[in-house]
mmCIF file of C-alpha atoms and ligand atoms in Angstrom:
data_model
loop_
_atom_site.group_PDB
_atom_site.id
_atom_site.type_symbol
_atom_site.label_atom_id
_atom_site.label_comp_id
_atom_site.label_asym_id
_atom_site.label_seq_id
_atom_site.Cartn_x
_atom_site.Cartn_y
_atom_site.Cartn_z
ATOM 1 C CA GLU A 1 56.054 -233.180 114.371
ATOM 2 C CA LYS A 2 59.400 -231.428 114.840
ATOM 3 C CA ASP A 3 60.135 -233.467 117.962
ATOM 4 C CA GLY A 4 60.477 -230.362 120.093
ATOM 5 C CA HIS A 5 62.852 -228.644 117.657
ATOM 6 C CA ASP A 6 62.149 -225.206 116.205
ATOM 7 C CA TRP A 7 62.911 -226.319 112.643
ATOM 8 C CA PHE A 8 62.601 -229.499 110.618
ATOM 9 C CA MET A 9 66.215 -228.917 109.665
ATOM 10 C CA ARG A 10 67.348 -229.066 113.283
ATOM 11 C CA LYS A 11 65.279 -232.204 113.819
ATOM 12 C CA GLU A 12 66.743 -233.777 110.692
ATOM 13 C CA ILE A 13 70.294 -232.949 111.772
ATOM 14 C CA HIS A 14 69.595 -234.833 114.999
ATOM 15 C CA GLU A 15 68.146 -237.789 113.115
ATOM 16 C CA GLN A 16 71.430 -238.417 111.362
ATOM 17 C CA PRO A 17 72.794 -241.122 113.676
ATOM 18 C CA ARG A 18 69.600 -243.093 113.098
ATOM 19 C CA ALA A 19 69.567 -242.402 109.358
ATOM 20 C CA VAL A 20 73.147 -243.619 108.965
ATOM 21 C CA ALA A 21 72.463 -246.729 111.058
ATOM 22 C CA ASP A 22 69.377 -247.534 108.948
ATOM 23 C CA SER A 23 71.392 -247.149 105.774
ATOM 24 C CA LEU A 24 73.800 -249.826 106.973
ATOM 25 C CA LEU A 25 71.208 -252.383 108.061
ATOM 26 C CA GLY A 26 71.239 -255.765 106.381
ATOM 27 C CA ARG A 27 74.333 -255.117 104.307
ATOM 28 C CA ARG A 28 76.387 -258.082 105.477
ATOM 29 C CA ALA A 29 75.598 -261.465 103.943
ATOM 30 C CA PRO A 30 75.920 -264.542 106.216
ATOM 31 C CA ASN A 31 79.346 -265.207 104.652
ATOM 32 C CA GLY A 32 80.492 -261.731 105.692
ATOM 33 C CA GLU A 33 80.371 -260.277 102.181
ATOM 34 C CA LEU A 34 78.802 -256.932 101.446
ATOM 35 C CA GLN A 35 75.397 -257.357 99.824
ATOM 36 C CA LEU A 36 73.616 -254.723 97.773
ATOM 37 C CA ASP A 37 70.740 -256.818 96.466
ATOM 38 C CA GLU A 38 68.748 -253.967 95.052
ATOM 39 C CA VAL A 39 71.567 -253.048 92.665
ATOM 40 C CA ARG A 40 70.228 -255.142 89.866
ATOM 41 C CA LEU A 41 73.331 -254.967 87.681
ATOM 42 C CA SER A 42 74.987 -258.351 87.317
ATOM 43 C CA ASP A 43 78.495 -258.967 88.603
ATOM 44 C CA GLU A 44 79.631 -259.515 85.003
ATOM 45 C CA ASP A 45 78.293 -256.158 83.910
ATOM 46 C CA LEU A 46 79.858 -254.427 86.910
ATOM 47 C CA ARG A 47 83.199 -256.103 86.303
ATOM 48 C CA ASP A 48 83.277 -254.667 82.789
ATOM 49 C CA ILE A 49 82.748 -251.108 83.962
ATOM 50 C CA ASP A 50 85.836 -249.090 83.098
ATOM 51 C CA LYS A 51 84.688 -245.600 84.011
ATOM 52 C CA VAL A 52 82.234 -244.045 86.438
ATOM 53 C CA ILE A 53 80.598 -240.676 85.857
ATOM 54 C CA ILE A 54 78.668 -239.177 88.738
ATOM 55 C CA VAL A 55 76.033 -236.572 87.925
ATOM 56 C CA ALA A 56 74.172 -234.520 90.527
ATOM 57 C CA CYS A 57 73.358 -230.987 91.668
ATOM 58 C CA GLY A 58 74.039 -228.952 94.791
ATOM 59 C CA THR A 59 74.596 -230.903 97.974
ATOM 60 C CA SER A 60 74.189 -234.197 96.119
ATOM 61 C CA PHE A 61 77.040 -233.125 93.842
ATOM 62 C CA TYR A 62 79.269 -232.716 96.897
ATOM 63 C CA ALA A 63 78.391 -236.268 97.976
ATOM 64 C CA GLY A 64 79.514 -237.264 94.484
ATOM 65 C CA MET A 65 82.857 -235.527 94.981
ATOM 66 C CA VAL A 66 83.445 -237.608 98.099
ATOM 67 C CA ALA A 67 82.409 -240.738 96.173
ATOM 68 C CA LYS A 68 85.125 -240.052 93.608
ATOM 69 C CA TYR A 69 87.815 -240.227 96.301
ATOM 70 C CA ALA A 70 86.363 -243.490 97.633
ATOM 71 C CA ILE A 71 85.768 -245.260 94.306
ATOM 72 C CA GLU A 72 89.137 -244.342 92.839
ATOM 73 C CA HIS A 73 90.931 -245.389 96.036
ATOM 74 C CA TRP A 74 89.154 -248.685 96.594
ATOM 75 C CA CYS A 75 88.295 -249.737 93.032
ATOM 76 C CA ARG A 76 91.001 -248.150 90.864
ATOM 77 C CA ILE A 77 88.420 -247.058 88.276
ATOM 78 C CA PRO A 78 88.566 -243.505 86.931
ATOM 79 C CA VAL A 79 85.673 -241.382 88.197
ATOM 80 C CA GLU A 80 84.404 -238.076 86.874
ATOM 81 C CA VAL A 81 82.002 -235.964 88.873
ATOM 82 C CA GLU A 82 79.943 -233.560 86.882
ATOM 83 C CA LEU A 83 77.232 -231.041 87.628
ATOM 84 C CA ALA A 84 74.170 -232.509 85.945
ATOM 85 C CA SER A 85 73.393 -229.180 84.293
ATOM 86 C CA GLU A 86 76.799 -229.144 82.577
ATOM 87 C CA PHE A 87 77.119 -232.824 81.731
ATOM 88 C CA ARG A 88 74.881 -233.058 78.695
ATOM 89 C CA TYR A 89 76.183 -229.996 76.970
ATOM 90 C CA ARG A 90 79.826 -230.974 76.730
ATOM 91 C CA ASP A 91 79.428 -234.142 74.625
ATOM 92 C CA PRO A 92 80.656 -236.545 77.343
ATOM 93 C CA ILE A 93 82.290 -239.809 76.316
ATOM 94 C CA LEU A 94 79.793 -242.526 77.228
ATOM 95 C CA THR A 95 80.074 -246.208 76.332
ATOM 96 C CA PRO A 96 78.288 -249.418 77.369
ATOM 97 C CA TYR A 97 81.135 -249.829 79.889
ATOM 98 C CA THR A 98 80.461 -246.520 81.580
ATOM 99 C CA LEU A 99 78.490 -246.505 84.809
ATOM 100 C CA VAL A 100 76.647 -243.241 85.311
ATOM 101 C CA VAL A 101 75.657 -242.699 88.935
ATOM 102 C CA ALA A 102 72.916 -240.125 89.458
ATOM 103 C CA ILE A 103 72.636 -238.855 93.024
ATOM 104 C CA SER A 104 69.369 -237.159 93.931
ATOM 105 C CA GLN A 105 67.560 -236.904 97.241
ATOM 106 C CA SER A 106 64.218 -236.009 95.668
ATOM 107 C CA GLY A 107 64.564 -238.106 92.522
ATOM 108 C CA GLU A 108 62.845 -235.302 90.618
ATOM 109 C CA THR A 109 65.652 -232.853 89.854
ATOM 110 C CA ALA A 110 65.206 -231.918 86.195
ATOM 111 C CA ASP A 111 68.894 -231.395 85.422
ATOM 112 C CA THR A 112 69.816 -234.799 86.824
ATOM 113 C CA LEU A 113 66.921 -236.466 85.036
ATOM 114 C CA GLN A 114 67.992 -235.001 81.692
ATOM 115 C CA ALA A 115 71.553 -236.151 82.341
ATOM 116 C CA ILE A 116 70.510 -239.774 82.864
ATOM 117 C CA ARG A 117 68.253 -239.727 79.830
ATOM 118 C CA HIS A 118 71.225 -238.616 77.792
ATOM 119 C CA ALA A 119 73.414 -241.364 79.310
ATOM 120 C CA ARG A 120 70.877 -244.093 78.645
ATOM 121 C CA ALA A 121 70.454 -242.945 75.076
ATOM 122 C CA GLN A 122 74.198 -243.612 74.694
ATOM 123 C CA ARG A 123 73.700 -247.109 76.180
ATOM 124 C CA SER A 124 75.611 -246.462 79.399
ATOM 125 C CA TRP A 125 74.417 -248.046 82.620
ATOM 126 C CA VAL A 126 72.613 -245.704 84.989
ATOM 127 C CA LEU A 127 72.425 -246.276 88.713
ATOM 128 C CA ALA A 128 70.423 -243.882 90.876
ATOM 129 C CA ILE A 129 71.190 -243.097 94.509
ATOM 130 C CA CYS A 130 67.900 -241.695 95.686
ATOM 131 C CA ASN A 131 65.868 -241.068 98.832
ATOM 132 C CA THR A 132 62.401 -241.047 97.318
ATOM 133 C CA ASN A 133 60.739 -244.335 96.466
ATOM 134 C CA GLY A 134 59.155 -244.477 93.051
ATOM 135 C CA SER A 135 60.323 -241.017 91.976
ATOM 136 C CA THR A 136 61.220 -240.317 88.359
ATOM 137 C CA ILE A 137 65.020 -240.677 88.452
ATOM 138 C CA PRO A 138 65.054 -244.219 89.927
ATOM 139 C CA ARG A 139 62.179 -245.195 87.629
ATOM 140 C CA GLU A 140 64.234 -244.215 84.613
ATOM 141 C CA SER A 141 67.462 -245.842 85.835
ATOM 142 C CA ASP A 142 68.780 -249.374 85.291
ATOM 143 C CA ALA A 143 69.412 -249.822 88.987
ATOM 144 C CA VAL A 144 68.773 -247.965 92.209
ATOM 145 C CA LEU A 145 70.319 -247.785 95.610
ATOM 146 C CA TYR A 146 67.838 -246.173 97.970
ATOM 147 C CA THR A 147 69.070 -244.050 100.851
ATOM 148 C CA HIS A 148 67.252 -244.460 104.135
ATOM 149 C CA ALA A 149 67.022 -240.912 105.415
ATOM 150 C CA GLY A 150 63.233 -240.910 105.653
ATOM 151 C CA PRO A 151 61.343 -237.878 104.346
ATOM 152 C CA GLU A 152 63.475 -234.741 104.356
ATOM 153 C CA ILE A 153 61.280 -231.688 104.905
ATOM 154 C CA GLY A 154 63.803 -228.884 105.473
ATOM 155 C CA VAL A 155 64.756 -227.413 102.109
ATOM 156 C CA ALA A 156 68.443 -227.600 102.998
ATOM 157 C CA SER A 157 69.648 -231.167 102.725
ATOM 158 C CA THR A 158 71.230 -232.663 105.865
ATOM 159 C CA LYS A 159 70.356 -236.283 106.589
ATOM 160 C CA GLY A 160 69.852 -236.689 102.851
ATOM 161 C CA PHE A 161 73.525 -235.822 102.362
ATOM 162 C CA LEU A 162 74.814 -238.172 105.064
ATOM 163 C CA THR A 163 72.840 -241.106 103.734
ATOM 164 C CA GLN A 164 74.022 -240.325 100.200
ATOM 165 C CA LEU A 165 77.574 -240.534 101.495
ATOM 166 C CA VAL A 166 76.840 -243.919 103.083
ATOM 167 C CA ALA A 167 75.310 -245.183 99.831
ATOM 168 C CA CYS A 168 78.373 -243.966 97.909
ATOM 169 C CA TYR A 169 80.747 -245.770 100.288
ATOM 170 C CA LEU A 170 78.693 -248.959 100.010
ATOM 171 C CA LEU A 171 78.646 -248.741 96.237
ATOM 172 C CA ALA A 172 82.404 -248.159 96.155
ATOM 173 C CA LEU A 173 83.040 -251.133 98.433
ATOM 174 C CA TYR A 174 80.686 -253.302 96.420
ATOM 175 C CA LEU A 175 82.492 -252.436 93.182
ATOM 176 C CA ALA A 176 85.788 -253.242 94.903
ATOM 177 C CA GLN A 177 84.385 -256.594 96.034
ATOM 178 C CA VAL A 178 83.069 -257.504 92.583
ATOM 179 C CA LYS A 179 86.202 -256.338 90.794
ATOM 180 C CA GLY A 180 88.468 -257.908 93.384
ATOM 181 C CA THR A 181 90.474 -254.757 94.003
ATOM 182 C CA ARG A 182 90.085 -255.095 97.805
ATOM 183 C CA TYR A 183 90.176 -258.175 100.016
ATOM 184 C CA GLY A 184 87.147 -259.264 101.993
ATOM 185 C CA GLU A 185 88.882 -258.352 105.237
ATOM 186 C CA GLU A 186 89.589 -254.815 104.111
ATOM 187 C CA ILE A 187 85.968 -254.390 103.085
ATOM 188 C CA ALA A 188 84.795 -255.788 106.415
ATOM 189 C CA ASP A 189 87.094 -253.325 108.220
ATOM 190 C CA VAL A 190 85.533 -250.366 106.447
ATOM 191 C CA LEU A 191 82.054 -251.727 107.207
ATOM 192 C CA ASP A 192 83.076 -251.880 110.889
ATOM 193 C CA GLN A 193 84.237 -248.275 110.701
ATOM 194 C CA LEU A 194 80.972 -247.254 109.060
ATOM 195 C CA GLU A 195 78.979 -249.030 111.734
ATOM 196 C CA ALA A 196 80.806 -246.977 114.365
ATOM 197 C CA ILE A 197 79.690 -243.706 112.713
ATOM 198 C CA PRO A 198 76.257 -243.377 114.402
ATOM 199 C CA GLY A 199 77.954 -243.444 117.819
ATOM 200 C CA HIS A 200 80.497 -240.879 116.628
ATOM 201 C CA LEU A 201 77.680 -238.656 115.350
ATOM 202 C CA GLU A 202 76.041 -238.711 118.776
ATOM 203 C CA ARG A 203 79.277 -237.366 120.239
ATOM 204 C CA VAL A 204 79.487 -234.623 117.626
ATOM 205 C CA LEU A 205 75.888 -233.642 118.363
ATOM 206 C CA GLU A 206 76.673 -233.427 122.069
ATOM 207 C CA GLN A 207 78.825 -230.396 121.187
ATOM 208 C CA ARG A 208 75.869 -228.573 119.672
ATOM 209 C CA GLU A 209 75.732 -225.797 122.299
ATOM 210 C CA HIS A 210 79.398 -225.040 121.730
ATOM 211 C CA VAL A 211 78.835 -224.796 117.956
ATOM 212 C CA TYR A 212 75.711 -222.657 118.396
ATOM 213 C CA GLU A 213 77.680 -220.304 120.601
ATOM 214 C CA LEU A 214 80.374 -220.013 117.896
ATOM 215 C CA ALA A 215 77.734 -219.317 115.280
ATOM 216 C CA ARG A 216 76.133 -216.579 117.381
ATOM 217 C CA ARG A 217 79.516 -214.917 117.758
ATOM 218 C CA HIS A 218 79.721 -214.471 113.989
ATOM 219 C CA VAL A 219 76.313 -213.030 113.272
ATOM 220 C CA GLY A 220 77.763 -209.773 111.954
ATOM 221 C CA ALA A 221 80.151 -211.440 109.494
ATOM 222 C CA ARG A 222 79.952 -210.183 105.911
ATOM 223 C CA SER A 223 81.662 -213.176 104.433
ATOM 224 C CA VAL A 224 82.777 -216.591 105.681
ATOM 225 C CA LEU A 225 85.357 -218.922 104.151
ATOM 226 C CA PHE A 226 85.614 -222.699 104.451
ATOM 227 C CA LEU A 227 88.800 -224.655 103.820
ATOM 228 C CA GLY A 228 89.347 -228.372 103.363
ATOM 229 C CA ARG A 229 91.590 -230.837 101.593
ATOM 230 C CA HIS A 230 90.966 -234.272 100.095
ATOM 231 C CA ALA A 231 87.556 -235.531 101.273
ATOM 232 C CA GLY A 232 87.383 -232.418 103.457
ATOM 233 C CA TYR A 233 87.248 -230.206 100.378
ATOM 234 C CA PRO A 234 83.669 -231.158 99.400
ATOM 235 C CA VAL A 235 82.785 -230.715 103.081
ATOM 236 C CA ALA A 236 84.071 -227.143 102.885
ATOM 237 C CA LEU A 237 81.952 -226.554 99.778
ATOM 238 C CA GLU A 238 78.902 -228.017 101.525
ATOM 239 C CA GLY A 239 79.474 -225.876 104.635
ATOM 240 C CA ALA A 240 79.586 -222.781 102.444
ATOM 241 C CA LEU A 241 76.447 -223.778 100.534
ATOM 242 C CA LYS A 242 74.517 -224.250 103.774
ATOM 243 C CA LEU A 243 75.495 -220.773 104.927
ATOM 244 C CA LYS A 244 74.582 -219.176 101.598
ATOM 245 C CA GLU A 245 71.188 -220.762 101.365
ATOM 246 C CA LEU A 246 70.158 -220.343 105.006
ATOM 247 C CA ALA A 247 71.894 -217.199 106.236
ATOM 248 C CA TYR A 248 72.042 -215.429 102.837
ATOM 249 C CA LEU A 249 75.672 -214.730 103.577
ATOM 250 C CA HIS A 250 78.538 -214.689 101.183
ATOM 251 C CA ALA A 251 80.379 -217.922 101.882
ATOM 252 C CA GLU A 252 82.925 -219.815 99.835
ATOM 253 C CA GLY A 253 84.653 -223.138 100.173
ATOM 254 C CA PHE A 254 88.175 -223.689 98.896
ATOM 255 C CA ALA A 255 90.654 -226.487 98.596
ATOM 256 C CA ALA A 256 93.200 -225.277 101.134
ATOM 257 C CA GLY A 257 96.072 -225.762 98.696
ATOM 258 C CA GLU A 258 94.465 -223.356 96.237
ATOM 259 C CA LEU A 259 94.440 -220.460 98.667
ATOM 260 C CA LYS A 260 97.814 -219.138 97.685
ATOM 261 C CA HIS A 261 96.745 -219.130 94.034
ATOM 262 C CA GLY A 262 94.317 -216.306 94.593
ATOM 263 C CA PRO A 263 91.615 -216.620 97.239
ATOM 264 C CA ILE A 264 93.932 -215.696 100.105
ATOM 265 C CA ALA A 265 93.598 -212.121 98.873
ATOM 266 C CA LEU A 266 90.044 -212.189 100.243
ATOM 267 C CA VAL A 267 91.163 -212.670 103.827
ATOM 268 C CA GLU A 268 90.575 -209.624 105.990
ATOM 269 C CA ASP A 269 91.075 -208.925 109.624
ATOM 270 C CA GLY A 270 88.532 -210.819 111.709
ATOM 271 C CA MET A 271 87.061 -212.840 108.822
ATOM 272 C CA PRO A 272 85.773 -216.201 110.064
ATOM 273 C CA VAL A 273 87.468 -219.125 108.308
ATOM 274 C CA LEU A 274 86.177 -222.616 109.078
ATOM 275 C CA CYS A 275 88.828 -225.261 108.553
ATOM 276 C CA VAL A 276 88.190 -228.987 108.152
ATOM 277 C CA VAL A 277 91.448 -230.484 109.401
ATOM 278 C CA PRO A 278 92.229 -233.946 107.978
ATOM 279 C CA PRO A 279 93.029 -236.708 110.458
ATOM 280 C CA ARG A 280 96.708 -237.219 111.208
ATOM 281 C CA GLY A 281 98.062 -239.972 109.001
ATOM 282 C CA ARG A 282 100.993 -241.170 107.025
ATOM 283 C CA ASP A 283 100.436 -238.709 104.223
ATOM 284 C CA GLN A 284 101.170 -235.015 104.570
ATOM 285 C CA LEU A 285 97.588 -233.855 104.292
ATOM 286 C CA HIS A 286 97.305 -232.870 107.915
ATOM 287 C CA ASP A 287 100.526 -230.863 108.026
ATOM 288 C CA LYS A 288 99.798 -229.131 104.738
ATOM 289 C CA MET A 289 96.413 -228.121 106.108
ATOM 290 C CA ILE A 290 98.038 -226.693 109.214
ATOM 291 C CA SER A 291 100.301 -224.511 107.095
ATOM 292 C CA GLY A 292 97.268 -223.270 105.158
ATOM 293 C CA ILE A 293 95.602 -222.376 108.446
ATOM 294 C CA GLN A 294 98.740 -220.545 109.584
ATOM 295 C CA GLU A 295 98.719 -218.537 106.363
ATOM 296 C CA VAL A 296 95.160 -217.246 106.751
ATOM 297 C CA ARG A 297 95.653 -216.611 110.417
ATOM 298 C CA ALA A 298 98.777 -214.545 109.743
ATOM 299 C CA ARG A 299 96.503 -212.326 107.617
ATOM 300 C CA GLY A 300 94.036 -211.763 110.397
ATOM 301 C CA ALA A 301 91.520 -214.593 109.848
ATOM 302 C CA HIS A 302 89.568 -215.829 112.844
ATOM 303 C CA THR A 303 90.037 -219.601 112.524
ATOM 304 C CA ILE A 304 87.388 -222.087 113.575
ATOM 305 C CA CYS A 305 88.981 -225.515 113.263
ATOM 306 C CA LEU A 306 87.284 -228.904 113.112
ATOM 307 C CA ALA A 307 89.975 -231.363 114.139
ATOM 308 C CA GLU A 308 90.086 -234.877 115.488
ATOM 309 C CA GLU A 309 90.333 -235.602 119.191
ATOM 310 C CA GLY A 310 93.905 -235.843 120.340
ATOM 311 C CA ASP A 311 95.247 -233.564 117.605
ATOM 312 C CA GLU A 312 97.167 -231.085 119.751
ATOM 313 C CA SER A 313 99.181 -229.563 116.899
ATOM 314 C CA ILE A 314 96.123 -227.568 115.914
ATOM 315 C CA THR A 315 95.572 -225.740 119.203
ATOM 316 C CA ALA A 316 98.173 -223.044 118.491
ATOM 317 C CA TYR A 317 96.410 -222.015 115.268
ATOM 318 C CA ALA A 318 92.766 -222.406 116.177
ATOM 319 C CA ASP A 319 90.927 -219.420 117.579
ATOM 320 C CA GLU A 320 88.037 -221.817 118.152
ATOM 321 C CA LEU A 321 88.077 -225.566 118.110
ATOM 322 C CA VAL A 322 85.427 -228.216 117.502
ATOM 323 C CA ARG A 323 86.504 -231.783 118.106
ATOM 324 C CA LEU A 324 85.732 -234.599 115.689
ATOM 325 C CA PRO A 325 85.936 -238.327 116.429
ATOM 326 C CA ARG A 326 88.975 -240.062 114.970
ATOM 327 C CA VAL A 327 87.957 -241.723 111.688
ATOM 328 C CA PRO A 328 89.829 -242.449 108.436
ATOM 329 C CA VAL A 329 90.124 -239.494 106.080
ATOM 330 C CA LEU A 330 87.745 -240.994 103.515
ATOM 331 C CA LEU A 331 84.964 -241.271 106.087
ATOM 332 C CA GLN A 332 85.629 -237.934 107.769
ATOM 333 C CA PRO A 333 82.955 -236.061 105.762
ATOM 334 C CA LEU A 334 80.303 -238.018 107.691
ATOM 335 C CA VAL A 335 81.350 -236.465 110.981
ATOM 336 C CA ALA A 336 82.865 -233.172 109.787
ATOM 337 C CA VAL A 337 79.811 -231.848 107.983
ATOM 338 C CA VAL A 338 77.579 -231.980 111.063
ATOM 339 C CA PRO A 339 79.107 -229.009 112.943
ATOM 340 C CA LEU A 340 78.832 -227.004 109.703
ATOM 341 C CA GLN A 341 75.112 -227.847 109.445
ATOM 342 C CA LEU A 342 74.599 -226.804 113.070
ATOM 343 C CA PHE A 343 76.588 -223.613 112.475
ATOM 344 C CA ALA A 344 74.510 -222.553 109.469
ATOM 345 C CA CYS A 345 71.209 -223.491 111.102
ATOM 346 C CA GLU A 346 71.951 -221.455 114.210
ATOM 347 C CA LEU A 347 73.388 -218.448 112.406
ATOM 348 C CA ALA A 348 70.311 -218.263 110.157
ATOM 349 C CA THR A 349 67.994 -218.672 113.142
ATOM 350 C CA VAL A 350 69.622 -215.823 115.041
ATOM 351 C CA MET A 351 69.452 -213.658 111.918
ATOM 352 C CA GLY A 352 65.709 -214.246 111.901
ATOM 353 C CA HIS A 353 65.490 -216.259 108.682
ATOM 354 C CA ASP A 354 63.086 -219.071 107.895
ATOM 355 C CA VAL A 355 65.481 -222.011 108.034
ATOM 356 C CA ASP A 356 63.064 -224.575 106.619
ATOM 357 C CA GLN A 357 61.917 -222.384 103.721
ATOM 358 C CA PRO A 358 64.807 -220.176 102.593
ATOM 359 C CA ARG A 359 63.917 -217.453 100.133
ATOM 360 C CA ASN A 360 64.047 -218.290 96.419
ATOM 361 C CA LEU A 361 64.534 -222.027 96.995
ATOM 362 C CA ALA A 362 62.369 -225.098 96.456
ATOM 363 C CA LYS A 363 62.834 -228.582 97.825
ATOM 364 C CA SER A 364 62.822 -230.200 94.440
ATOM 365 C CA VAL A 365 63.917 -228.323 91.380
ATOM 366 C CA THR A 366 61.837 -229.642 88.520
ATOM 367 C CA VAL A 367 62.875 -227.060 85.950
ATOM 368 C CA GLU A 368 66.169 -227.073 84.068
HETATM 369 C C1 LIG B 1 71.120 -227.838 99.343
HETATM 370 C C2 LIG B 1 70.153 -228.605 98.579
HETATM 371 C C3 LIG B 1 70.253 -228.600 97.091
HETATM 372 C C4 LIG B 1 69.991 -230.001 96.533
HETATM 373 C C5 LIG B 1 69.964 -230.002 95.008
HETATM 374 C C6 LIG B 1 69.797 -231.394 94.453
HETATM 375 O O1 LIG B 1 70.881 -227.937 100.700
HETATM 376 O O2 LIG B 1 69.284 -229.227 99.143
HETATM 377 O O3 LIG B 1 71.488 -228.126 96.656
HETATM 378 O O4 LIG B 1 70.995 -230.855 97.021
HETATM 379 O O5 LIG B 1 68.919 -229.188 94.564
HETATM 380 O O6 LIG B 1 68.604 -231.975 94.875
HETATM 381 P P1 LIG B 1 68.328 -233.508 94.734
HETATM 382 O O7 LIG B 1 69.325 -234.231 95.579
HETATM 383 O O8 LIG B 1 66.931 -233.713 95.209
HETATM 384 O O9 LIG B 1 68.512 -233.868 93.288
#
C-alpha cells in the first residue's frame, strides 16, 4: 500500500509529479482557452469581483499566500489572505463583490468552515479549493475547484499542497481570462510552464539521496531557520512547519528581508539555515536574497541553498546546494517545496519519529 516506501508521506511526496499532471488534465478548451467548468460562477459574476479573500489553515494557508502573489500579478485584484481562525473575529469587510476562497485539503476543517459560513451570511461568493469530494466545505460553498491529489494519508500535507498551488494558479489565470487582464497567449504560456512541472519534479526527486544525506547531517540541530522572498517566503514557512510537526524541532521561516529587523539575532554558529533562492530575473529579488544569505553566513550559519540550475553566484555562499529547475518565480514554490518535504521526512525518520502520525496532530481538525 505504501508502494515500497516506509511512510505514506514518502510515497505521497513521490506521487507529486502525477498529482500535478492530473490537476492539469482537460484544462484547455478546443479554442485554446483555459476552462474551469466546475467553477459554477458565471463570467458576469466573476467580472464584478473587486476583492478576493483567501481563508485557510496551516499548509493550506501557505498555498493561499502564494495565490495572493499570482492573483494580484495576473488579475490586478486586491487579495487578502487570512488564517481562518482569525478571519471571523475581526469584522472583515465582505460584500456581494467579494470572492472568498476557502482552501482545505480535507474539506472538514472547522475553522475554515466557520469562516465560509460567516462569508456567505454576508452574501459574499465562496469558492472552495478542496481535495475531498462531497466534504462539508465544498457542500457549503457556491462553487468548488477540486484538487486531484488522491487520498492523502500522511498527516503532514505534501501532494495536497502542490495540487492546491496548481488549483490556485488555474483560478488566478481563469480570473485573468474572464476579466481580460491577461492575453490568451500569456495564459497559454503559463499553462505550458505548468505542464512542464511534472517533469521538473521528477528531476528534483532524483536528488532525494543528496537531500536525505543533508538532513542526516543535521540531526543534532536545536533549531533550524528557513528564508525566502516573494513566492519563496510561503515556501520557507511551509518548510519550517514540516520540520516542526514531523521532527518536533524548533523551526522558523522568515521573509529574508525581515532578518535584519530582529530575527538575525537568533543566528548562532553552525545553525542550519535553509534558503529558497529566487530565480535570476530582471528584478532584484535574487541579489537581495544573496545578500541576506551572506549576512547569516557571516554570523556562522550553515547555509543550505535551494537555487536554480545555472545560478553560479550562489556557490560562494552555500555550504550545501540543492539544484532546482529553472521556472518563473511565481511557479517556483511547486519545485522548491519538495526538497524541504524530503528534508523534514528524513530528519524525522532518523530521529525515530512516526512520520505518518506525528504526536498531538490529526489529519482533519474538526474542532475550532
Ligand atoms: C500541515 C497540515 C496542516 C493542514 C491544516 C489545514 O502539514 O497538514 O497544517 O494543512 O490543518 O487542513 P485542511 O487543508 O484539511 O483544511
